[in-house]
Amino acid sequence: MAEASLTISSKNYSSWSLRGFLLCRIAGLDFEERIASWDDPATRAELLLLSPSFLVPCLEHGQVKVWDTLAIGEYLHEIKPGAGLLPTDQAARAHCRAVCGEMHSGFANLRSALPMNLKVRHESFKVWGGAQADIERVATIWRECLQKYGGPYLFGAAPTMADAMYAPVCTRFATYNVKLDEASAGYRDLMLRFPAVMEWTAAAKAEPEEVEELDVEF
């Protein structure tokens, strides 16, 4: 029996569920997945970004229940300190927390204009101005981290919480064929080949359910 459970929603549409899944994988946590019902109005509201709070992913570990993605990452860092979810260097750790927090609370235009959808590819998608500013900010974060810490991941040789937080953006950039500089494109491709991301993507493409509002033609 697994030591923990992680409740998620759609693997195709839910970027927050993917973040929680990757945090658990990077931490090396033994967990089982539980799927939130698509018939639940709260689940659908979260997928459509209509909910003010997100209750998935939700990690249950013994008597502990954590439903915020950043809180899940911090909790996993506490119980699995050797997994490297946060850098060992204090300054790098603060930097990592800052870029994770920026993703957690920002980039609203990117989220709404480029919804996560792993089943499709839009080769000629036109990005509007507000979303383009978010894209440029993400690319700046990536380039700065890669240059400062030497890559191939954002904070060095091994993936951290930051990579889990930005992985869904990598899938969005692939879905909508977003043009990136060479360093950012290389990082995007690295994360798309990350074993846990590939595992998730394969499962997402096999999902039979569809959310009509997120499958619009662009």
PDB file of C-alpha atoms in Angstrom, residues 1-156:
ATOM      1  CA  MET A   1       0.000   0.000   0.000  1.00  0.00           C
ATOM      2  CA  ALA A   2       1.293   3.447  -0.974  1.00  0.00           C
ATOM      3  CA  GLU A   3       2.342   5.769   1.839  1.00  0.00           C
ATOM      4  CA  ALA A   4       0.364   8.704   0.402  1.00  0.00           C
ATOM      5  CA  SER A   5      -2.362   9.632  -2.051  1.00  0.00           C
ATOM      6  CA  LEU A   6      -2.577  12.511  -4.496  1.00  0.00           C
ATOM      7  CA  THR A   7      -5.983  13.639  -5.702  1.00  0.00           C
ATOM      8  CA  ILE A   8      -5.859  15.178  -9.177  1.00  0.00           C
ATOM      9  CA  SER A   9      -8.320  16.137 -11.871  1.00  0.00           C
ATOM     10  CA  SER A  10      -7.738  15.937 -15.624  1.00  0.00           C
ATOM     11  CA  LYS A  11      -4.283  15.010 -16.843  1.00  0.00           C
ATOM     12  CA  ASN A  12      -5.007  16.680 -20.155  1.00  0.00           C
ATOM     13  CA  TYR A  13      -6.206  20.035 -18.859  1.00  0.00           C
ATOM     14  CA  SER A  14      -5.045  20.496 -15.262  1.00  0.00           C
ATOM     15  CA  SER A  15      -1.676  22.201 -15.001  1.00  0.00           C
ATOM     16  CA  TRP A  16      -1.890  22.303 -11.196  1.00  0.00           C
ATOM     17  CA  SER A  17      -2.455  18.556 -11.033  1.00  0.00           C
ATOM     18  CA  LEU A  18       0.651  18.052 -13.165  1.00  0.00           C
ATOM     19  CA  ARG A  19       2.668  20.254 -10.819  1.00  0.00           C
ATOM     20  CA  GLY A  20       1.592  18.237  -7.782  1.00  0.00           C
ATOM     21  CA  PHE A  21       2.363  14.982  -9.561  1.00  0.00           C
ATOM     22  CA  LEU A  22       5.849  16.145 -10.546  1.00  0.00           C
ATOM     23  CA  LEU A  23       6.601  17.381  -7.044  1.00  0.00           C
ATOM     24  CA  CYS A  24       5.760  13.941  -5.668  1.00  0.00           C
ATOM     25  CA  ARG A  25       7.804  12.191  -8.355  1.00  0.00           C
ATOM     26  CA  ILE A  26      10.858  14.418  -7.848  1.00  0.00           C
ATOM     27  CA  ALA A  27      10.577  13.914  -4.081  1.00  0.00           C
ATOM     28  CA  GLY A  28      10.531  10.150  -4.560  1.00  0.00           C
ATOM     29  CA  LEU A  29       7.281   9.827  -2.621  1.00  0.00           C
ATOM     30  CA  ASP A  30       5.433   6.517  -2.824  1.00  0.00           C
ATOM     31  CA  PHE A  31       1.897   7.621  -3.665  1.00  0.00           C
ATOM     32  CA  GLU A  32      -1.259   6.517  -5.405  1.00  0.00           C
ATOM     33  CA  GLU A  33      -3.427   8.719  -7.604  1.00  0.00           C
ATOM     34  CA  ARG A  34      -7.047   9.511  -6.926  1.00  0.00           C
ATOM     35  CA  ILE A  35      -9.134  11.188  -9.596  1.00  0.00           C
ATOM     36  CA  ALA A  36     -11.596  13.936  -8.699  1.00  0.00           C
ATOM     37  CA  SER A  37     -14.985  13.434 -10.333  1.00  0.00           C
ATOM     38  CA  TRP A  38     -15.569  15.456 -13.471  1.00  0.00           C
ATOM     39  CA  ASP A  39     -19.216  15.671 -12.415  1.00  0.00           C
ATOM     40  CA  ASP A  40     -18.170  17.833  -9.483  1.00  0.00           C
ATOM     41  CA  PRO A  41     -18.897  21.508 -10.352  1.00  0.00           C
ATOM     42  CA  ALA A  42     -15.889  22.615  -8.295  1.00  0.00           C
ATOM     43  CA  THR A  43     -13.558  20.432 -10.366  1.00  0.00           C
ATOM     44  CA  ARG A  44     -14.897  21.858 -13.620  1.00  0.00           C
ATOM     45  CA  ALA A  45     -14.653  25.400 -12.269  1.00  0.00           C
ATOM     46  CA  GLU A  46     -10.997  24.862 -11.457  1.00  0.00           C
ATOM     47  CA  LEU A  47     -10.241  23.546 -14.946  1.00  0.00           C
ATOM     48  CA  LEU A  48     -11.952  26.570 -16.489  1.00  0.00           C
ATOM     49  CA  LEU A  49     -10.132  28.992 -14.144  1.00  0.00           C
ATOM     50  CA  LEU A  50     -13.463  30.102 -12.699  1.00  0.00           C
ATOM     51  CA  SER A  51     -12.666  29.164  -9.123  1.00  0.00           C
ATOM     52  CA  PRO A  52     -10.917  31.581  -6.741  1.00  0.00           C
ATOM     53  CA  SER A  53      -9.176  28.678  -5.011  1.00  0.00           C
ATOM     54  CA  PHE A  54      -7.775  25.371  -6.195  1.00  0.00           C
ATOM     55  CA  LEU A  55      -8.431  22.247  -4.132  1.00  0.00           C
ATOM     56  CA  VAL A  56      -6.549  19.865  -6.425  1.00  0.00           C
ATOM     57  CA  PRO A  57      -3.977  18.573  -6.345  1.00  0.00           C
ATOM     58  CA  CYS A  58      -4.461  17.425  -2.772  1.00  0.00           C
ATOM     59  CA  LEU A  59      -1.808  15.365  -1.017  1.00  0.00           C
ATOM     60  CA  GLU A  60      -2.781  13.111   1.884  1.00  0.00           C
ATOM     61  CA  HIS A  61       0.097  11.629   3.854  1.00  0.00           C
ATOM     62  CA  GLY A  62      -0.813   9.991   7.133  1.00  0.00           C
ATOM     63  CA  GLN A  63      -2.802  12.558   9.080  1.00  0.00           C
ATOM     64  CA  VAL A  64      -1.550  15.422   6.910  1.00  0.00           C
ATOM     65  CA  LYS A  65      -3.701  16.900   4.137  1.00  0.00           C
ATOM     66  CA  VAL A  66      -2.218  19.575   1.869  1.00  0.00           C
ATOM     67  CA  TRP A  67      -4.095  21.065  -1.111  1.00  0.00           C
ATOM     68  CA  ASP A  68      -2.042  24.023  -2.265  1.00  0.00           C
ATOM     69  CA  THR A  69       0.702  23.255  -4.779  1.00  0.00           C
ATOM     70  CA  LEU A  70       3.381  25.399  -3.158  1.00  0.00           C
ATOM     71  CA  ALA A  71       2.456  24.014   0.248  1.00  0.00           C
ATOM     72  CA  ILE A  72       2.748  20.486  -1.170  1.00  0.00           C
ATOM     73  CA  GLY A  73       6.233  21.307  -2.422  1.00  0.00           C
ATOM     74  CA  GLU A  74       7.309  22.767   0.908  1.00  0.00           C
ATOM     75  CA  TYR A  75       5.861  19.816   2.819  1.00  0.00           C
ATOM     76  CA  LEU A  76       7.628  17.322   0.571  1.00  0.00           C
ATOM     77  CA  HIS A  77      10.873  19.226   1.053  1.00  0.00           C
ATOM     78  CA  GLU A  78      10.463  18.846   4.806  1.00  0.00           C
ATOM     79  CA  ILE A  79       9.783  15.107   4.756  1.00  0.00           C
ATOM     80  CA  LYS A  80      12.184  14.313   1.895  1.00  0.00           C
ATOM     81  CA  PRO A  81      15.042  16.797   2.394  1.00  0.00           C
ATOM     82  CA  GLY A  82      17.481  14.697   0.417  1.00  0.00           C
ATOM     83  CA  ALA A  83      15.364  14.801  -2.729  1.00  0.00           C
ATOM     84  CA  GLY A  84      16.562  18.289  -3.631  1.00  0.00           C
ATOM     85  CA  LEU A  85      13.217  19.962  -4.210  1.00  0.00           C
ATOM     86  CA  LEU A  86      14.887  23.156  -3.000  1.00  0.00           C
ATOM     87  CA  PRO A  87      18.578  24.033  -3.526  1.00  0.00           C
ATOM     88  CA  THR A  88      20.973  23.581  -0.617  1.00  0.00           C
ATOM     89  CA  ASP A  89      22.491  27.056  -1.030  1.00  0.00           C
ATOM     90  CA  GLN A  90      20.473  29.671   0.877  1.00  0.00           C
ATOM     91  CA  ALA A  91      20.555  32.312  -1.850  1.00  0.00           C
ATOM     92  CA  ALA A  92      19.631  29.810  -4.547  1.00  0.00           C
ATOM     93  CA  ARG A  93      16.875  28.441  -2.319  1.00  0.00           C
ATOM     94  CA  ALA A  94      15.413  31.931  -1.921  1.00  0.00           C
ATOM     95  CA  HIS A  95      15.645  32.476  -5.678  1.00  0.00           C
ATOM     96  CA  CYS A  96      13.906  29.165  -6.313  1.00  0.00           C
ATOM     97  CA  ARG A  97      11.084  30.039  -3.938  1.00  0.00           C
ATOM     98  CA  ALA A  98      10.699  33.437  -5.627  1.00  0.00           C
ATOM     99  CA  VAL A  99      10.302  32.061  -9.155  1.00  0.00           C
ATOM    100  CA  CYS A 100       7.939  29.363  -7.860  1.00  0.00           C
ATOM    101  CA  GLY A 101       5.854  32.007  -6.120  1.00  0.00           C
ATOM    102  CA  GLU A 102       5.762  34.111  -9.269  1.00  0.00           C
ATOM    103  CA  MET A 103       4.340  31.181 -11.230  1.00  0.00           C
ATOM    104  CA  HIS A 104       1.916  30.341  -8.443  1.00  0.00           C
ATOM    105  CA  SER A 105       0.367  33.807  -8.284  1.00  0.00           C
ATOM    106  CA  GLY A 106       0.987  35.345 -11.696  1.00  0.00           C
ATOM    107  CA  PHE A 107       0.808  34.880 -15.459  1.00  0.00           C
ATOM    108  CA  ALA A 108      -2.979  35.149 -15.615  1.00  0.00           C
ATOM    109  CA  ASN A 109      -2.931  36.200 -19.278  1.00  0.00           C
ATOM    110  CA  LEU A 110      -0.822  33.195 -20.224  1.00  0.00           C
ATOM    111  CA  ARG A 111      -3.150  30.818 -18.376  1.00  0.00           C
ATOM    112  CA  SER A 112      -6.313  32.163 -19.990  1.00  0.00           C
ATOM    113  CA  ALA A 113      -4.983  32.634 -23.529  1.00  0.00           C
ATOM    114  CA  LEU A 114      -3.047  29.349 -23.744  1.00  0.00           C
ATOM    115  CA  PRO A 115      -5.037  26.779 -21.735  1.00  0.00           C
ATOM    116  CA  MET A 116      -3.300  23.483 -21.097  1.00  0.00           C
ATOM    117  CA  ASN A 117      -4.295  20.806 -23.595  1.00  0.00           C
ATOM    118  CA  LEU A 118      -1.863  17.966 -24.247  1.00  0.00           C
ATOM    119  CA  LYS A 119      -3.935  16.316 -26.967  1.00  0.00           C
ATOM    120  CA  VAL A 120      -3.701  19.069 -29.566  1.00  0.00           C
ATOM    121  CA  ARG A 121      -1.187  21.174 -31.474  1.00  0.00           C
ATOM    122  CA  HIS A 122      -1.935  24.643 -32.845  1.00  0.00           C
ATOM    123  CA  GLU A 123       0.873  25.364 -35.288  1.00  0.00           C
ATOM    124  CA  SER A 124      -0.310  28.847 -36.340  1.00  0.00           C
ATOM    125  CA  PHE A 125      -1.617  30.172 -33.055  1.00  0.00           C
ATOM    126  CA  LYS A 126      -1.473  33.964 -32.742  1.00  0.00           C
ATOM    127  CA  VAL A 127      -0.479  35.137 -29.270  1.00  0.00           C
ATOM    128  CA  TRP A 128      -2.090  38.400 -28.161  1.00  0.00           C
ATOM    129  CA  GLY A 129      -0.126  41.137 -26.444  1.00  0.00           C
ATOM    130  CA  GLY A 130      -0.939  40.430 -22.810  1.00  0.00           C
ATOM    131  CA  ALA A 131      -0.016  36.787 -23.106  1.00  0.00           C
ATOM    132  CA  GLN A 132       3.146  37.661 -25.037  1.00  0.00           C
ATOM    133  CA  ALA A 133       4.359  39.758 -22.114  1.00  0.00           C
ATOM    134  CA  ASP A 134       3.881  36.756 -19.820  1.00  0.00           C
ATOM    135  CA  ILE A 135       5.736  34.515 -22.281  1.00  0.00           C
ATOM    136  CA  GLU A 136       8.659  36.919 -22.377  1.00  0.00           C
ATOM    137  CA  ARG A 137       8.788  37.061 -18.588  1.00  0.00           C
ATOM    138  CA  VAL A 138       8.837  33.253 -18.342  1.00  0.00           C
ATOM    139  CA  ALA A 139      11.643  33.076 -20.900  1.00  0.00           C
ATOM    140  CA  THR A 140      13.599  35.698 -18.954  1.00  0.00           C
ATOM    141  CA  ILE A 141      13.275  33.655 -15.756  1.00  0.00           C
ATOM    142  CA  TRP A 142      14.444  30.541 -17.572  1.00  0.00           C
ATOM    143  CA  ARG A 143      17.443  32.218 -19.209  1.00  0.00           C
ATOM    144  CA  GLU A 144      18.565  33.858 -15.969  1.00  0.00           C
ATOM    145  CA  CYS A 145      18.341  30.601 -14.015  1.00  0.00           C
ATOM    146  CA  LEU A 146      20.043  28.527 -16.695  1.00  0.00           C
ATOM    147  CA  GLN A 147      22.889  31.018 -16.979  1.00  0.00           C
ATOM    148  CA  LYS A 148      23.324  31.496 -13.236  1.00  0.00           C
ATOM    149  CA  TYR A 149      23.129  27.852 -12.151  1.00  0.00           C
ATOM    150  CA  GLY A 150      24.553  26.155 -15.225  1.00  0.00           C
ATOM    151  CA  GLY A 151      21.537  24.037 -16.241  1.00  0.00           C
ATOM    152  CA  PRO A 152      20.301  21.816 -17.644  1.00  0.00           C
ATOM    153  CA  TYR A 153      17.487  22.348 -15.099  1.00  0.00           C
ATOM    154  CA  LEU A 154      16.583  25.757 -13.717  1.00  0.00           C
ATOM    155  CA  PHE A 155      18.711  25.381 -10.585  1.00  0.00           C
ATOM    156  CA  GLY A 156      21.459  23.135 -11.819  1.00  0.00           C
TER     157      GLY A 156
END
